[in-house]
Amino acid sequence: MEDPRAVRSREQLMRAIAEFLEQGVAPTVTDTVTRAGVSRPTFYQHFGDLQTAYAETGLARVQQQLNLIPMPGVGEASEAQVTPTWMALTTHLHDHHAFYQTALREAGSRRLSDRIVAFIAERIIRVSPLGAPYRDLPAGEIPDHILVLAAGLFALIGRWLDGDEPEAPARMTERIVAVFLSFSSRPATA
């Protein structure tokens, strides 16, 4: 069991980082520990460097948000099934685009993006209609087909967030759903 003090200090650090990222500001270690009310050594015990801290904070936010969004049930993927899920996510991303834009820029492209792509791919397998054929695979095993879909969706969303003011969530949702559904016609063995 984790030491409650360590859990609390990590949460304080991530909350401080998130507050800066929400403002579109990439904090320094000094900024972060001052706002969190912890020491520099505590920061380094949890993260090692700023890029890891940004990546962990960004990933935690994505995971938290996706866990709040109901996913469509098992079965055939249809626009009516997947649109509400993607609309909820794009609305959240749009509302917090400064946070994600800054986190992605500062975390280093591979560190955060690889972890988000793996998380999205696992979520597609676990709860999406497209994942049904793959649910019996060992944990962490991601078929190329699903990995390409997750990485492509992440790239599309990243480009959308890259501007000063992303287009409306409804329009982005239409684009994502079109890509997502194009994969539903692929064979399960691809």
Short mmCIF file of C-alpha atoms in Angstrom, two decimals:
data_model
loop_
_atom_site.label_atom_id
_atom_site.label_comp_id
_atom_site.label_asym_id
_atom_site.label_seq_id
_atom_site.Cartn_x
_atom_site.Cartn_y
_atom_site.Cartn_z
CA MET A 1 0.00 0.00 0.00
CA GLU A 2 1.24 3.45 -0.91
CA ASP A 3 2.19 5.95 1.73
CA PRO A 4 -0.73 8.43 1.97
CA ARG A 5 1.73 11.32 2.20
CA ALA A 6 3.33 10.31 -1.08
CA VAL A 7 -0.07 9.97 -2.75
CA ARG A 8 -1.10 13.37 -1.42
CA SER A 9 2.11 15.10 -2.55
CA ARG A 10 1.83 13.57 -6.04
CA GLU A 11 -1.77 14.74 -6.29
CA GLN A 12 -0.75 18.24 -5.14
CA LEU A 13 1.99 18.36 -7.77
CA MET A 14 -0.31 17.17 -10.56
CA ARG A 15 -3.02 19.62 -9.50
CA ALA A 16 -0.49 22.48 -9.59
CA ILE A 17 0.75 21.45 -13.03
CA ALA A 18 -2.83 21.14 -14.30
CA GLU A 19 -3.66 24.65 -13.06
CA PHE A 20 -0.74 26.09 -15.03
CA LEU A 21 -1.51 24.02 -18.12
CA GLU A 22 -5.15 25.20 -18.05
CA GLN A 23 -3.78 28.72 -18.46
CA GLY A 24 -1.58 27.61 -21.38
CA VAL A 25 1.55 28.01 -19.22
CA ALA A 26 4.29 25.39 -18.95
CA PRO A 27 5.45 25.72 -15.33
CA THR A 28 9.00 25.29 -14.14
CA VAL A 29 9.85 22.93 -11.30
CA THR A 30 10.04 25.95 -9.00
CA ASP A 31 6.61 27.19 -10.11
CA THR A 32 5.15 23.73 -9.57
CA VAL A 33 6.60 23.02 -6.12
CA THR A 34 5.74 26.51 -4.90
CA ARG A 35 2.11 26.18 -5.93
CA ALA A 36 1.90 22.58 -4.65
CA GLY A 37 3.53 23.44 -1.33
CA VAL A 38 6.12 20.65 -1.57
CA SER A 39 9.91 20.51 -1.91
CA ARG A 40 11.99 20.10 -5.08
CA PRO A 41 13.23 16.66 -3.95
CA THR A 42 9.58 15.59 -3.60
CA PHE A 43 8.96 16.65 -7.19
CA TYR A 44 11.92 14.61 -8.43
CA GLN A 45 10.90 11.57 -6.37
CA HIS A 46 7.59 11.50 -8.24
CA PHE A 47 8.52 12.54 -11.77
CA GLY A 48 12.23 12.80 -12.44
CA ASP A 49 11.79 15.67 -14.91
CA LEU A 50 9.26 18.20 -16.15
CA GLN A 51 8.42 16.31 -19.34
CA THR A 52 7.40 13.26 -17.31
CA ALA A 53 5.32 15.46 -15.00
CA TYR A 54 3.51 17.03 -17.97
CA ALA A 55 2.97 13.61 -19.54
CA GLU A 56 1.63 12.05 -16.33
CA THR A 57 -0.68 15.00 -15.71
CA GLY A 58 -1.97 15.00 -19.29
CA LEU A 59 -2.52 11.25 -19.33
CA ALA A 60 -4.31 11.32 -15.97
CA ARG A 61 -6.68 13.98 -17.31
CA VAL A 62 -7.42 12.01 -20.49
CA GLN A 63 -7.99 8.81 -18.52
CA GLN A 64 -10.23 10.55 -16.00
CA GLN A 65 -12.34 12.14 -18.74
CA LEU A 66 -12.66 8.99 -20.83
CA ASN A 67 -13.70 7.02 -17.77
CA LEU A 68 -16.57 9.49 -17.26
CA ILE A 69 -17.84 9.13 -20.83
CA PRO A 70 -20.17 6.21 -21.49
CA MET A 71 -18.91 4.07 -24.35
CA PRO A 72 -21.21 2.39 -26.83
CA GLY A 73 -22.10 -1.23 -26.17
CA VAL A 74 -20.85 -4.30 -27.93
CA GLY A 75 -22.24 -4.89 -31.38
CA GLU A 76 -22.13 -3.25 -34.74
CA ALA A 77 -20.57 0.17 -34.72
CA SER A 78 -22.97 2.78 -36.02
CA GLU A 79 -22.99 6.54 -36.09
CA ALA A 80 -25.80 6.64 -33.51
CA GLN A 81 -23.78 4.44 -31.14
CA VAL A 82 -20.43 6.23 -31.28
CA THR A 83 -21.37 9.88 -31.84
CA PRO A 84 -22.41 10.66 -28.22
CA THR A 85 -19.13 9.25 -26.91
CA TRP A 86 -16.99 11.24 -29.30
CA MET A 87 -19.10 14.38 -28.84
CA ALA A 88 -18.54 14.23 -25.07
CA LEU A 89 -14.79 13.82 -25.58
CA THR A 90 -14.40 16.55 -28.23
CA THR A 91 -16.45 18.95 -26.09
CA HIS A 92 -14.13 18.30 -23.14
CA LEU A 93 -11.03 18.70 -25.31
CA HIS A 94 -12.38 21.91 -26.82
CA ASP A 95 -13.25 23.34 -23.40
CA HIS A 96 -9.73 22.55 -22.13
CA HIS A 97 -7.73 22.93 -25.32
CA ALA A 98 -5.09 25.21 -23.70
CA PHE A 99 -4.37 22.44 -21.17
CA TYR A 100 -3.97 19.70 -23.78
CA GLN A 101 -2.16 21.91 -26.28
CA THR A 102 0.43 22.90 -23.67
CA ALA A 103 0.75 19.41 -22.18
CA LEU A 104 1.32 17.85 -25.60
CA ARG A 105 3.82 20.50 -26.64
CA GLU A 106 5.80 20.38 -23.40
CA ALA A 107 5.69 16.65 -22.62
CA GLY A 108 7.69 15.72 -25.68
CA SER A 109 5.89 14.16 -28.61
CA ARG A 110 6.64 10.51 -27.84
CA ARG A 111 6.35 10.43 -24.08
CA LEU A 112 2.72 11.51 -23.78
CA SER A 113 1.44 10.55 -27.22
CA ASP A 114 2.59 6.92 -27.00
CA ARG A 115 0.86 6.50 -23.67
CA ILE A 116 -2.35 8.16 -24.85
CA VAL A 117 -2.41 6.06 -28.04
CA ALA A 118 -1.97 2.87 -25.99
CA PHE A 119 -4.72 3.98 -23.61
CA ILE A 120 -7.11 4.76 -26.49
CA ALA A 121 -6.31 1.44 -28.19
CA GLU A 122 -6.94 -0.50 -24.97
CA ARG A 123 -10.20 1.37 -24.48
CA ILE A 124 -11.30 0.60 -28.06
CA ILE A 125 -10.61 -3.08 -27.41
CA ARG A 126 -12.23 -3.15 -23.99
CA VAL A 127 -15.44 -1.16 -24.52
CA SER A 128 -15.92 -0.11 -28.13
CA PRO A 129 -18.02 -2.03 -30.67
CA LEU A 130 -14.88 -2.30 -32.82
CA GLY A 131 -13.00 -4.09 -30.07
CA ALA A 132 -15.32 -7.08 -29.70
CA PRO A 133 -13.20 -9.43 -31.88
CA TYR A 134 -10.11 -8.65 -29.79
CA ARG A 135 -11.39 -8.86 -26.22
CA ASP A 136 -9.88 -12.31 -25.62
CA LEU A 137 -6.34 -11.12 -26.38
CA PRO A 138 -3.89 -10.91 -23.48
CA ALA A 139 -3.81 -7.51 -21.76
CA GLY A 140 -1.51 -5.10 -23.54
CA GLU A 141 -1.61 -6.96 -26.85
CA ILE A 142 -2.91 -4.52 -29.43
CA PRO A 143 -3.61 -5.63 -33.01
CA ASP A 144 -2.05 -3.42 -35.68
CA HIS A 145 -5.51 -2.50 -36.95
CA ILE A 146 -6.55 -1.01 -33.60
CA LEU A 147 -3.15 0.61 -32.99
CA VAL A 148 -3.36 2.39 -36.35
CA LEU A 149 -6.89 3.57 -35.57
CA ALA A 150 -5.90 4.87 -32.12
CA ALA A 151 -2.77 6.61 -33.44
CA GLY A 152 -4.65 8.09 -36.37
CA LEU A 153 -7.42 9.43 -34.14
CA PHE A 154 -4.84 10.85 -31.76
CA ALA A 155 -3.03 12.58 -34.65
CA LEU A 156 -6.29 13.98 -36.01
CA ILE A 157 -7.28 15.30 -32.59
CA GLY A 158 -3.78 16.69 -31.99
CA ARG A 159 -3.89 18.67 -35.22
CA TRP A 160 -7.35 19.93 -34.29
CA LEU A 161 -6.11 21.13 -30.88
CA ASP A 162 -2.99 22.72 -32.35
CA GLY A 163 -4.73 25.90 -33.49
CA ASP A 164 -5.58 28.90 -31.34
CA GLU A 165 -9.30 28.10 -31.49
CA PRO A 166 -10.24 24.59 -32.62
CA GLU A 167 -13.29 24.19 -34.82
CA ALA A 168 -16.56 23.35 -33.09
CA PRO A 169 -16.74 20.00 -31.26
CA ALA A 170 -19.73 18.93 -33.39
CA ARG A 171 -17.70 19.31 -36.61
CA MET A 172 -14.71 17.49 -35.15
CA THR A 173 -17.00 14.73 -33.90
CA GLU A 174 -18.31 14.25 -37.46
CA ARG A 175 -14.75 13.89 -38.74
CA ILE A 176 -13.75 11.43 -36.01
CA VAL A 177 -16.89 9.32 -36.38
CA ALA A 178 -16.30 9.06 -40.14
CA VAL A 179 -12.77 7.76 -39.55
CA PHE A 180 -13.83 5.48 -36.69
CA LEU A 181 -16.64 3.93 -38.71
CA SER A 182 -14.40 3.43 -41.73
CA PHE A 183 -12.49 0.92 -39.60
CA SER A 184 -15.65 -1.02 -38.75
CA SER A 185 -15.70 -2.51 -42.23
CA ARG A 186 -12.20 -3.97 -41.85
CA PRO A 187 -11.79 -7.70 -41.29
CA ALA A 188 -11.14 -8.79 -37.70
CA THR A 189 -7.85 -10.47 -38.73
CA ALA A 190 -6.33 -7.35 -40.29
#
